Each structure stands twice: as C-alpha cells, then as structure tokens.
Amino acid sequence: MNFNPANNIQDLQYFGEFGGVNPSISDSSTYTFLSAKTMFDTFEGNADGCYLYSRHSSPSNLYLGEALAAMEGTETANVSASGMGAITSVLLQLCGSKDHIVSSRTIYGGTYAFLKNFMPRFNIKTSFVDFTDLVSVEAAITKKTKVLYCESVSNPLLEVTDITKLASIAKKHRLKLVVDNTFSPLSISPARLGANIVIHSLTKFINGSSDTVGGVVCGTREFINSLRNVNNGASMLLGSTMDSLRSASILKNLRTLHVRMQQHSKNALFLAEKFENDGLKTVYPGLKSHPSHELFKSMMNSQYGFGGMLTIDVGSLENANELMELMQNRNLGYLAVSLGFYKTLFSASSSSTSSEIPENEQKEMGLSDGLIRFSIGLDADIERTYQLMRNCMEAIHILKKT
Ligand SMILES: *Cc1c(COP(=O)(O)O)cnc(C)c1O
C-alpha cells in the first residue's frame, strides 16, 4: 500500500489572514452576508464556501476536518465536541425507529451504554457479538439491520477486527460499516480497507495532550453533508459542536502525531516483550502471541507500529490497585482513564472504563478483574521505565526478585 496518512497531513498548507504559518482562528459564532439571496441559498445548502453560523460549520473546524479526512483518505469529515458527540450523531443519522445495529461486544464503555441503554428509547436495538468471529457477525444481521459497528482495535481487550472482510459483509447486505479508529490512528486506515465511516475520539492520541475532548466523523461528502443538514442533520440538530479555538489547537497537535505514534509504539512493544518474557499475561497486537498479530500486520501502515496500548493481567483487582498506586507514587505514570498522553496512563478496566458492562458479560468476553490497561507514554528511556516498573512488581510480589 502506498498510502501514507502522515504525508497527507504534512502536505497540507493553510495560511493565516496576514500570511501567518497557521490558519487564522475564526472567533465568531455568526457571519454576515452581502446579500439576502446568499443567506437564503446557504440555508438551502446551495452556497458553497459561505459560512452561516458556527454550529453548522466554521473555518477553523473545516481546516481540522479536512486534515483528518486527508489522514483517513475520505472525501471529507466533520469534527464534533467529543468522540461521543461523533458516535451518537452518526448512529442517530443512520438509524430510525425499528432499525437494528450489529455491534462488536468489546467496545468503548460509553458507546456500549449508548447502544444498550439509550437507543432502545427510540426503538433501535443492538445485537452485541464477537467481531473476531465473522460467522456470528453475519448470523446476527436481520432485515432491519442498518449498521455494523466496531473498533479497529477494541477497548480494552485489544481485539483486532478484519475490516476488509467486514466491509465485504456490509456490502453484501447493504449496510454501513462504521469503525471507531481511536486506538490506532495512522497505523490502520479503515476507509482504505472498505469502511464507510471512520470515527475518532480526538481526545486521545490525535490531540495527545489530555487538555480537551473532541471527535470527528470521516466519510463521503454526501454523508457528512447529511449530518450538517439544517433540517434533519444529527450533528447540526444535536449540537455537539467543537469550539474554533479548540479545533485550532488540535490541528497544531495533529502535525506531530506521526512522531508521537512511532514513539508510543516503540515503547509499548519494548515493554510488552519484557512483560511477556517475565511471565506476565500480556496482550499487545505487536506480540507474536496475539491471536490477531498477523491480521494487524496485514492491515497496517507499518511505519507507525502496533500502537501505544497494552494490557497485563495481574490476577486480582487488589493486585492491580496496589500496583497502580505504587507505580503512580514512583512517578511512572498516572492512575487515570484515557489514552495518548506523554505520560503513561493506567487503569483497571473492569472497574473503570468498562464498568458499564455487566459482570457476567465481562467474564464471558474475557475481561478479568486483574486486567490493567496501559496507554504507554513517550518516555525517552524506556529501559529505565521497565526497570522501575519491574521493581514495583517485585515489591508487591507479582514478580519474583531476580
Ligand atoms: C474515549 C473514547 C471514546 C469517546 O470519546 P470522548 O472524546 O471521550 O467522547 C470513543 N471510543 C473510544 C475507543 C474511546 O477510547
């Protein structure tokens, strides 16, 4: 594949109003029209290049959206105030009363709660299935199904979905394949593999500085325009609009994403290999022991690695809590949810980010109490980090002293 998402970002040129090297920030919620006719045409969606009102679109949001569309190789994109703002508006745009969704059972806790608890209010039902088993995905499709929904690398179990094969199932049944690519920006390009719509929480790796939430929907011009439609567009009408100042700052961070992803991936692979070698139950798509290692390799833009997320299982929630508190005390990272920060972040998934999923369902999908999810940071000296983490594990008897 000669698609390189980082080149597409690098090649963008947006100048500011006075020749600035960064685009000017549009610090306005509303825009003047020279003629009343143009205002009418803009409402009707017939005046390209005119801005109306910033909930609909703004120059700063369009710059960021176009950069993310370039990254994913889609026609265009629409940014939103959060990842959930992107996910909920996509699903409500695609589905109406009595429609059905087939979703992966290992997805972000907020998405799971939305599909399981909120969408039934609108008579929209979801079947949750194991997306690594394509036979069960296809078996769950009914006449009412409109959407296949999954994450390219799932949270928190790091299962990898075969996007190419799912895309052909979606095509065969005339469904939209929607992929949340938050865990693997640059590494995997779902739209290039056949996904119809790609979503990110910009809050994580893409922004990378844990200072804001944000989201994006990447897709065809037709779909993105439908989201923004003043009469029936979910983004326009539900109103989770990103602020222009924020989109300007996320655009600046996006330019270093390739360098950061390479370092996150390098550090995560180093630690995963060490932890596995130490006898810890370690899950990382870059390990040969990962059931989807070869699948990930076949889909990836290889220079960005297998990403910054790994999990270890330390046997019990007590062990997990003790280890995380000790690592935090020794300044190896923070006991915090979220991902993509320069510091390592860790949390016990079953009692935090996946606590929306009932205990019996957690068990069934292999989510154990002792599972710690790590978002590995940009540590300059990962060997030092490993030694210090190992000391913590020895101190609480998860590993024997060597
Ligand atoms: C964080 C996250 C979301 C939600 O994004 P917000 O920006 O917090 O609304 C959705 N999907 C995945 C995979 C995430 O990690």
CSV table of C-alpha atoms and ligand atoms in Angstrom, one decimal:
chain,number,residue,atom,x,y,z
A,1,MET,CA,0.0,0.0,0.0
A,2,ASN,CA,1.5,3.4,-0.9
A,3,PHE,CA,-1.0,5.3,1.2
A,4,ASN,CA,0.8,7.4,3.8
A,5,PRO,CA,-1.5,9.3,6.1
A,6,ALA,CA,1.3,11.4,7.7
A,7,ASN,CA,2.4,12.6,4.2
A,8,ASN,CA,-1.1,13.7,3.6
A,9,ILE,CA,-1.1,15.8,6.8
A,10,GLN,CA,2.4,17.1,6.1
A,11,ASP,CA,1.4,18.3,2.6
A,12,LEU,CA,-1.5,20.5,3.8
A,13,GLN,CA,-0.9,24.2,3.6
A,14,TYR,CA,-3.2,26.6,5.4
A,15,PHE,CA,-2.1,30.2,5.8
A,16,GLY,CA,-3.4,32.8,8.2
A,17,GLU,CA,-5.0,36.0,7.1
A,18,PHE,CA,-1.8,38.0,7.3
A,19,GLY,CA,0.5,35.3,5.9
A,20,GLY,CA,0.8,33.6,9.2
A,21,VAL,CA,2.1,30.0,9.0
A,22,ASN,CA,-1.0,28.9,11.0
A,23,PRO,CA,-4.5,29.5,9.7
A,24,SER,CA,-6.4,32.3,11.4
A,25,ILE,CA,-8.8,31.3,14.1
A,26,SER,CA,-12.4,32.2,13.3
A,27,ASP,CA,-13.5,33.8,16.5
A,28,SER,CA,-17.1,34.3,15.5
A,29,SER,CA,-20.4,32.4,16.0
A,30,THR,CA,-22.2,34.1,13.2
A,31,TYR,CA,-21.3,35.5,9.7
A,32,THR,CA,-22.5,38.5,7.6
A,33,PHE,CA,-23.9,38.1,4.1
A,34,LEU,CA,-23.6,40.8,1.5
A,35,SER,CA,-27.0,39.9,0.0
A,36,ALA,CA,-30.1,38.4,1.4
A,37,LYS,CA,-30.2,36.0,-1.5
A,38,THR,CA,-26.9,34.4,-0.5
A,39,MET,CA,-28.2,33.9,3.0
A,40,PHE,CA,-31.3,32.0,1.6
A,41,ASP,CA,-29.1,29.9,-0.6
A,42,THR,CA,-26.8,29.0,2.3
A,43,PHE,CA,-29.8,27.7,4.3
A,44,GLU,CA,-30.8,25.7,1.3
A,45,GLY,CA,-27.3,24.2,1.2
A,46,ASN,CA,-26.6,25.8,-2.2
A,47,ALA,CA,-23.9,28.3,-1.4
A,48,ASP,CA,-20.6,26.5,-1.0
A,49,GLY,CA,-17.9,28.4,0.8
A,50,CYS,CA,-20.3,30.6,2.7
A,51,TYR,CA,-20.5,30.4,6.5
A,52,LEU,CA,-23.8,30.8,8.2
A,53,TYR,CA,-23.5,30.0,11.9
A,54,SER,CA,-20.7,28.2,13.8
A,55,ARG,CA,-22.9,25.2,14.9
A,56,HIS,CA,-23.2,24.4,11.3
A,57,SER,CA,-19.6,25.0,10.2
A,58,SER,CA,-16.7,27.3,10.9
A,59,PRO,CA,-13.4,27.9,9.0
A,60,SER,CA,-11.4,26.5,11.9
A,61,ASN,CA,-13.5,23.4,12.2
A,62,LEU,CA,-13.3,22.9,8.4
A,63,TYR,CA,-9.5,23.1,8.4
A,64,LEU,CA,-9.3,20.4,11.1
A,65,GLY,CA,-11.9,18.3,9.4
A,66,GLU,CA,-10.1,18.4,6.1
A,67,ALA,CA,-6.8,17.4,7.7
A,68,LEU,CA,-8.4,14.4,9.4
A,69,ALA,CA,-10.1,13.5,6.1
A,70,ALA,CA,-6.7,13.6,4.5
A,71,MET,CA,-5.4,11.3,7.2
A,72,GLU,CA,-8.1,8.8,6.8
A,73,GLY,CA,-8.3,9.1,3.0
A,74,THR,CA,-12.0,10.0,2.9
A,75,GLU,CA,-13.7,12.7,0.9
A,76,THR,CA,-14.4,14.9,3.9
A,77,ALA,CA,-15.0,15.0,7.7
A,78,ASN,CA,-16.9,16.7,10.4
A,79,VAL,CA,-15.4,17.5,13.8
A,80,SER,CA,-17.5,17.4,17.0
A,81,ALA,CA,-17.2,18.5,20.6
A,82,SER,CA,-16.3,14.9,21.7
A,83,GLY,CA,-15.9,11.4,20.5
A,84,MET,CA,-19.3,10.5,21.9
A,85,GLY,CA,-20.7,13.5,20.0
A,86,ALA,CA,-19.4,12.0,16.8
A,87,ILE,CA,-20.6,8.4,17.6
A,88,THR,CA,-24.1,9.3,18.7
A,89,SER,CA,-24.8,11.6,15.8
A,90,VAL,CA,-23.6,9.0,13.3
A,91,LEU,CA,-25.8,6.3,14.7
A,92,LEU,CA,-28.8,8.5,15.0
A,93,GLN,CA,-28.3,9.7,11.5
A,94,LEU,CA,-28.1,6.2,10.1
A,95,CYS,CA,-30.9,4.6,12.2
A,96,GLY,CA,-34.5,5.3,12.9
A,97,SER,CA,-37.3,3.6,14.8
A,98,LYS,CA,-37.3,-0.3,14.4
A,99,ASP,CA,-33.8,-0.3,12.9
A,100,HIS,CA,-31.1,-2.7,14.1
A,101,ILE,CA,-27.4,-2.5,14.7
A,102,VAL,CA,-24.9,-5.3,14.9
A,103,SER,CA,-22.1,-4.2,17.2
A,104,SER,CA,-18.9,-5.7,18.5
A,105,ARG,CA,-19.3,-6.6,22.1
A,106,THR,CA,-15.9,-5.2,23.0
A,107,ILE,CA,-16.3,-1.5,22.5
A,108,TYR,CA,-15.8,1.7,24.5
A,109,GLY,CA,-18.0,1.7,27.6
A,110,GLY,CA,-19.8,4.9,26.7
A,111,THR,CA,-20.7,3.6,23.2
A,112,TYR,CA,-21.9,0.3,24.8
A,113,ALA,CA,-24.1,2.2,27.3
A,114,PHE,CA,-25.5,4.3,24.4
A,115,LEU,CA,-26.4,1.3,22.3
A,116,LYS,CA,-27.6,-0.8,25.2
A,117,ASN,CA,-29.5,1.7,27.4
A,118,PHE,CA,-30.2,4.8,25.3
A,119,MET,CA,-31.0,3.7,21.7
A,120,PRO,CA,-33.9,1.4,22.8
A,121,ARG,CA,-35.8,4.6,23.8
A,122,PHE,CA,-36.0,5.2,20.0
A,123,ASN,CA,-36.8,1.6,19.3
A,124,ILE,CA,-33.3,1.0,17.9
A,125,LYS,CA,-32.0,-2.4,19.1
A,126,THR,CA,-28.4,-3.7,19.0
A,127,SER,CA,-27.1,-7.2,18.9
A,128,PHE,CA,-23.6,-7.4,20.5
A,129,VAL,CA,-21.5,-10.2,19.0
A,130,ASP,CA,-17.8,-11.3,18.9
A,131,PHE,CA,-16.5,-9.4,15.9
A,132,THR,CA,-13.5,-11.7,15.6
A,133,ASP,CA,-16.0,-14.4,14.6
A,134,LEU,CA,-17.3,-13.3,11.2
A,135,VAL,CA,-19.8,-16.1,11.0
A,136,SER,CA,-21.6,-14.9,14.1
A,137,VAL,CA,-21.5,-11.3,12.8
A,138,GLU,CA,-23.3,-12.4,9.6
A,139,ALA,CA,-25.7,-14.6,11.5
A,140,ALA,CA,-26.8,-11.6,13.6
A,141,ILE,CA,-27.8,-9.5,10.6
A,142,THR,CA,-31.6,-9.2,10.1
A,143,LYS,CA,-33.8,-7.4,7.6
A,144,LYS,CA,-33.8,-4.4,9.9
A,145,THR,CA,-30.1,-4.1,10.3
A,146,LYS,CA,-28.6,-0.9,9.0
A,147,VAL,CA,-25.1,-0.7,10.6
A,148,LEU,CA,-22.1,-2.9,11.5
A,149,TYR,CA,-20.3,-1.1,14.3
A,150,CYS,CA,-16.8,-1.9,15.7
A,151,GLU,CA,-13.4,-0.6,16.8
A,152,SER,CA,-10.4,-1.4,14.7
A,153,VAL,CA,-8.5,-2.3,17.8
A,154,SER,CA,-11.0,-2.9,20.6
A,155,ASN,CA,-11.1,-1.4,24.1
A,156,PRO,CA,-9.9,-2.8,26.4
A,157,LEU,CA,-9.2,-6.3,25.1
A,158,LEU,CA,-7.2,-5.1,22.1
A,159,GLU,CA,-9.0,-7.5,19.7
A,160,VAL,CA,-8.4,-6.6,16.1
A,161,THR,CA,-11.2,-6.6,13.5
A,162,ASP,CA,-10.8,-7.8,10.0
A,163,ILE,CA,-12.0,-4.6,8.3
A,164,THR,CA,-11.6,-5.9,4.8
A,165,LYS,CA,-13.8,-8.9,5.4
A,166,LEU,CA,-16.4,-6.9,7.4
A,167,ALA,CA,-16.6,-4.4,4.6
A,168,SER,CA,-17.5,-7.2,2.2
A,169,ILE,CA,-20.2,-8.5,4.5
A,170,ALA,CA,-21.5,-4.9,4.9
A,171,LYS,CA,-21.6,-4.5,1.1
A,172,LYS,CA,-23.3,-7.8,0.5
A,173,HIS,CA,-26.1,-6.9,3.0
A,174,ARG,CA,-26.2,-3.2,2.0
A,175,LEU,CA,-25.1,-2.0,5.5
A,176,LYS,CA,-22.9,0.8,6.6
A,177,LEU,CA,-19.6,-0.3,8.2
A,178,VAL,CA,-18.8,2.2,11.0
A,179,VAL,CA,-15.3,1.9,12.5
A,180,ASP,CA,-14.0,3.7,15.6
A,181,ASN,CA,-10.3,4.0,14.9
A,182,THR,CA,-9.4,5.9,18.2
A,183,PHE,CA,-6.8,3.2,19.3
A,184,SER,CA,-4.9,3.0,16.0
A,185,PRO,CA,-4.6,6.4,14.2
A,186,LEU,CA,-2.1,6.3,11.3
A,187,SER,CA,-1.4,2.6,11.9
A,188,ILE,CA,-4.7,1.5,10.5
A,189,SER,CA,-6.7,3.3,7.8
A,190,PRO,CA,-10.2,1.7,7.9
A,191,ALA,CA,-11.7,3.6,5.0
A,192,ARG,CA,-8.8,2.4,2.8
A,193,LEU,CA,-9.9,-1.1,3.7
A,194,GLY,CA,-13.5,-0.5,2.9
A,195,ALA,CA,-15.1,1.0,6.0
A,196,ASN,CA,-17.9,3.5,5.1
A,197,ILE,CA,-17.5,5.8,8.1
A,198,VAL,CA,-14.5,6.3,10.4
A,199,ILE,CA,-14.8,7.9,13.8
A,200,HIS,CA,-12.2,9.1,16.2
A,201,SER,CA,-12.2,10.4,19.7
A,202,LEU,CA,-9.7,13.3,19.2
A,203,THR,CA,-9.3,13.4,22.9
A,204,LYS,CA,-6.8,10.5,22.8
A,205,PHE,CA,-3.7,10.1,20.6
A,206,ILE,CA,-4.7,12.6,17.9
A,207,ASN,CA,-4.7,15.6,20.3
A,208,GLY,CA,-2.3,13.8,22.6
A,209,SER,CA,-2.0,16.4,25.4
A,210,SER,CA,-5.0,15.5,27.5
A,211,ASP,CA,-6.2,19.1,27.6
A,212,THR,CA,-9.5,18.7,25.7
A,213,VAL,CA,-12.2,16.4,24.4
A,214,GLY,CA,-13.0,16.2,20.7
A,215,GLY,CA,-14.3,13.9,18.0
A,216,VAL,CA,-14.5,13.5,14.2
A,217,VAL,CA,-16.6,11.6,11.6
A,218,CYS,CA,-14.8,10.9,8.3
A,219,GLY,CA,-16.8,9.8,5.3
A,220,THR,CA,-18.3,10.7,2.0
A,221,ARG,CA,-19.3,14.3,1.2
A,222,GLU,CA,-22.9,13.0,0.9
A,223,PHE,CA,-22.9,11.6,4.4
A,224,ILE,CA,-21.1,14.4,6.0
A,225,ASN,CA,-23.4,16.9,4.4
A,226,SER,CA,-26.4,14.9,5.7
A,227,LEU,CA,-25.0,15.2,9.2
A,228,ARG,CA,-24.8,19.0,8.8
A,229,ASN,CA,-28.2,19.4,7.1
A,230,VAL,CA,-30.2,22.3,8.8
A,231,ASN,CA,-33.5,20.3,8.6
A,232,ASN,CA,-32.5,16.8,9.6
A,233,GLY,CA,-28.8,16.5,10.3
A,234,ALA,CA,-27.9,14.9,13.6
A,235,SER,CA,-24.7,16.9,14.1
A,236,MET,CA,-26.4,20.2,13.3
A,237,LEU,CA,-29.5,19.5,15.4
A,238,LEU,CA,-28.0,17.7,18.4
A,239,GLY,CA,-25.4,20.4,18.6
A,240,SER,CA,-22.2,18.9,19.8
A,241,THR,CA,-20.1,21.5,18.0
A,242,MET,CA,-16.4,21.9,18.6
A,243,ASP,CA,-15.2,25.4,19.6
A,244,SER,CA,-12.9,27.1,17.0
A,245,LEU,CA,-10.2,27.8,19.5
A,246,ARG,CA,-10.0,24.1,20.3
A,247,SER,CA,-10.0,22.9,16.8
A,248,ALA,CA,-7.1,25.3,16.0
A,249,SER,CA,-5.1,23.8,18.9
A,250,ILE,CA,-5.9,20.2,17.9
A,251,LEU,CA,-4.8,20.9,14.3
A,252,LYS,CA,-1.4,22.0,15.6
A,253,ASN,CA,-1.0,18.8,17.7
A,254,LEU,CA,-2.1,16.7,14.7
A,255,ARG,CA,1.1,17.7,12.9
A,256,THR,CA,3.3,15.7,15.3
A,257,LEU,CA,1.0,12.7,15.5
A,258,HIS,CA,3.3,10.5,13.4
A,259,VAL,CA,6.4,11.2,15.6
A,260,ARG,CA,4.4,10.5,18.7
A,261,MET,CA,2.8,7.3,17.4
A,262,GLN,CA,6.2,5.9,16.4
A,263,GLN,CA,7.4,6.5,20.0
A,264,HIS,CA,4.3,5.2,21.7
A,265,SER,CA,4.5,2.1,19.5
A,266,LYS,CA,8.2,1.6,20.1
A,267,ASN,CA,7.9,2.0,23.9
A,268,ALA,CA,4.8,-0.3,24.1
A,269,LEU,CA,6.4,-3.0,22.1
A,270,PHE,CA,9.5,-2.9,24.3
A,271,LEU,CA,7.5,-3.2,27.5
A,272,ALA,CA,5.1,-5.8,26.1
A,273,GLU,CA,8.1,-8.1,25.1
A,274,LYS,CA,9.7,-7.6,28.5
A,275,PHE,CA,6.5,-8.3,30.5
A,276,GLU,CA,5.7,-11.4,28.4
A,277,ASN,CA,9.2,-12.6,28.9
A,278,ASP,CA,8.8,-12.1,32.7
A,279,GLY,CA,5.8,-14.5,32.6
A,280,LEU,CA,3.0,-11.9,32.9
A,281,LYS,CA,-0.1,-12.5,30.8
A,282,THR,CA,0.4,-9.7,28.3
A,283,VAL,CA,-1.8,-8.6,25.4
A,284,TYR,CA,-0.3,-6.4,22.7
A,285,PRO,CA,-1.0,-6.7,19.0
A,286,GLY,CA,2.7,-6.4,18.2
A,287,LEU,CA,3.4,-9.7,20.1
A,288,LYS,CA,3.5,-12.9,18.0
A,289,SER,CA,1.4,-14.5,20.8
A,290,HIS,CA,-1.5,-12.1,20.0
A,291,PRO,CA,-4.2,-14.0,18.1
A,292,SER,CA,-4.6,-11.2,15.5
A,293,HIS,CA,-0.9,-10.3,15.2
A,294,GLU,CA,-0.8,-11.4,11.5
A,295,LEU,CA,-4.1,-9.7,10.8
A,296,PHE,CA,-2.9,-6.4,12.2
A,297,LYS,CA,0.3,-6.7,10.2
A,298,SER,CA,-1.7,-7.3,7.0
A,299,MET,CA,-3.8,-4.1,7.6
A,300,MET,CA,-1.2,-1.7,9.0
A,301,ASN,CA,0.7,1.2,7.6
A,302,SER,CA,3.8,-0.4,9.0
A,303,GLN,CA,6.0,2.6,9.9
A,304,TYR,CA,3.6,3.6,12.8
A,305,GLY,CA,3.8,0.3,14.7
A,306,PHE,CA,1.2,-1.6,16.7
A,307,GLY,CA,0.1,1.4,18.8
A,308,GLY,CA,0.6,2.5,22.4
A,309,MET,CA,-2.0,0.3,24.2
A,310,LEU,CA,-1.2,-2.9,26.1
A,311,THR,CA,-2.8,-4.9,28.9
A,312,ILE,CA,-1.4,-7.1,31.6
A,313,ASP,CA,-3.3,-9.4,33.9
A,314,VAL,CA,-2.0,-9.4,37.5
A,315,GLY,CA,-4.5,-11.9,38.8
A,316,SER,CA,-6.8,-9.8,41.0
A,317,LEU,CA,-8.3,-6.3,41.4
A,318,GLU,CA,-6.3,-6.0,44.7
A,319,ASN,CA,-3.0,-6.7,43.0
A,320,ALA,CA,-4.0,-4.3,40.2
A,321,ASN,CA,-4.9,-1.5,42.5
A,322,GLU,CA,-1.8,-2.0,44.6
A,323,LEU,CA,0.5,-2.0,41.6
A,324,MET,CA,-1.1,1.1,40.0
A,325,GLU,CA,-0.9,3.1,43.2
A,326,LEU,CA,2.8,2.2,43.7
A,327,MET,CA,3.7,3.0,40.0
A,328,GLN,CA,2.0,6.4,40.4
A,329,ASN,CA,3.8,7.1,43.7
A,330,ARG,CA,7.1,6.3,41.9
A,331,ASN,CA,6.1,8.7,39.1
A,332,LEU,CA,5.9,6.1,36.4
A,333,GLY,CA,2.6,7.3,35.1
A,334,TYR,CA,-0.8,8.3,36.3
A,335,LEU,CA,-3.8,6.2,37.6
A,336,ALA,CA,-6.2,7.8,35.1
A,337,VAL,CA,-8.5,6.8,32.3
A,338,SER,CA,-8.0,8.0,28.8
A,339,LEU,CA,-5.0,7.4,26.5
A,340,GLY,CA,-2.5,9.0,24.2
A,341,PHE,CA,-0.8,11.3,26.8
A,342,TYR,CA,3.0,11.8,27.0
A,343,LYS,CA,3.0,10.1,30.5
A,344,THR,CA,1.9,6.5,30.8
A,345,LEU,CA,-1.7,6.2,32.0
A,346,PHE,CA,-3.1,3.1,33.6
A,347,SER,CA,-6.5,1.9,34.9
A,348,ALA,CA,-8.2,-1.4,35.8
A,349,SER,CA,-10.7,-1.7,33.0
A,350,SER,CA,-13.3,-3.9,34.7
A,351,SER,CA,-14.0,-1.4,37.5
A,352,SER,CA,-13.5,1.8,35.5
A,353,THR,CA,-13.8,2.4,31.7
A,354,SER,CA,-15.7,-0.9,31.2
A,355,SER,CA,-17.8,-0.8,34.3
A,356,GLU,CA,-20.9,-0.1,32.2
A,357,ILE,CA,-20.6,-3.7,31.0
A,358,PRO,CA,-22.3,-6.1,33.5
A,359,GLU,CA,-20.1,-8.5,35.4
A,360,ASN,CA,-21.3,-11.7,33.7
A,361,GLU,CA,-20.8,-10.2,30.2
A,362,GLN,CA,-17.3,-9.0,31.2
A,363,LYS,CA,-16.5,-12.6,32.2
A,364,GLU,CA,-17.8,-14.0,29.0
A,365,MET,CA,-15.7,-11.7,26.9
A,366,GLY,CA,-12.5,-12.4,28.9
A,367,LEU,CA,-12.3,-9.1,30.8
A,368,SER,CA,-10.9,-10.1,34.2
A,369,ASP,CA,-10.7,-8.1,37.4
A,370,GLY,CA,-6.9,-8.1,37.4
A,371,LEU,CA,-6.6,-6.6,33.9
A,372,ILE,CA,-4.7,-3.3,33.8
A,373,ARG,CA,-4.9,-1.3,30.6
A,374,PHE,CA,-1.8,0.8,29.9
A,375,SER,CA,-1.5,3.7,27.5
A,376,ILE,CA,2.3,3.8,27.2
A,377,GLY,CA,3.8,7.3,27.2
A,378,LEU,CA,6.6,8.9,25.2
A,379,ASP,CA,9.3,8.0,27.8
A,380,ALA,CA,12.7,8.9,26.4
A,381,ASP,CA,14.4,6.0,28.2
A,382,ILE,CA,12.0,3.1,28.2
A,383,GLU,CA,14.6,0.7,29.6
A,384,ARG,CA,14.8,2.8,32.8
A,385,THR,CA,10.9,2.8,32.9
A,386,TYR,CA,10.9,-1.0,32.6
A,387,GLN,CA,13.4,-1.5,35.4
A,388,LEU,CA,11.4,0.8,37.7
A,389,MET,CA,8.1,-0.9,36.8
A,390,ARG,CA,9.7,-4.3,37.5
A,391,ASN,CA,10.8,-3.0,40.9
A,392,CYS,CA,7.2,-2.1,41.7
A,393,MET,CA,6.0,-5.6,40.6
A,394,GLU,CA,8.7,-7.2,42.8
A,395,ALA,CA,7.8,-5.0,45.7
A,396,ILE,CA,4.2,-6.3,45.8
A,397,HIS,CA,5.2,-9.9,44.8
A,398,ILE,CA,3.7,-10.0,41.4
A,399,LEU,CA,7.1,-10.9,40.1
A,400,LYS,CA,9.9,-12.7,42.0
A,401,LYS,CA,13.2,-10.8,42.5
A,402,THR,CA,15.9,-12.0,40.1
B,1,LIG,C1,-12.6,7.8,24.6
B,1,LIG,C2,-13.2,7.0,23.5
B,1,LIG,C3,-14.4,7.4,23.0
B,1,LIG,C4,-15.2,8.5,23.5
B,1,LIG,O1,-14.6,9.8,23.2
B,1,LIG,P1,-14.8,11.1,24.0
B,1,LIG,O2,-13.9,12.1,23.4
B,1,LIG,O3,-14.4,10.8,25.5
B,1,LIG,O4,-16.3,11.5,23.9
B,1,LIG,C5,-14.9,6.6,22.0
B,1,LIG,N1,-14.3,5.5,21.6
B,1,LIG,C6,-13.1,5.1,22.1
B,1,LIG,C7,-12.4,3.9,21.5
B,1,LIG,C8,-12.5,5.8,23.1
B,1,LIG,O5,-11.3,5.5,23.6
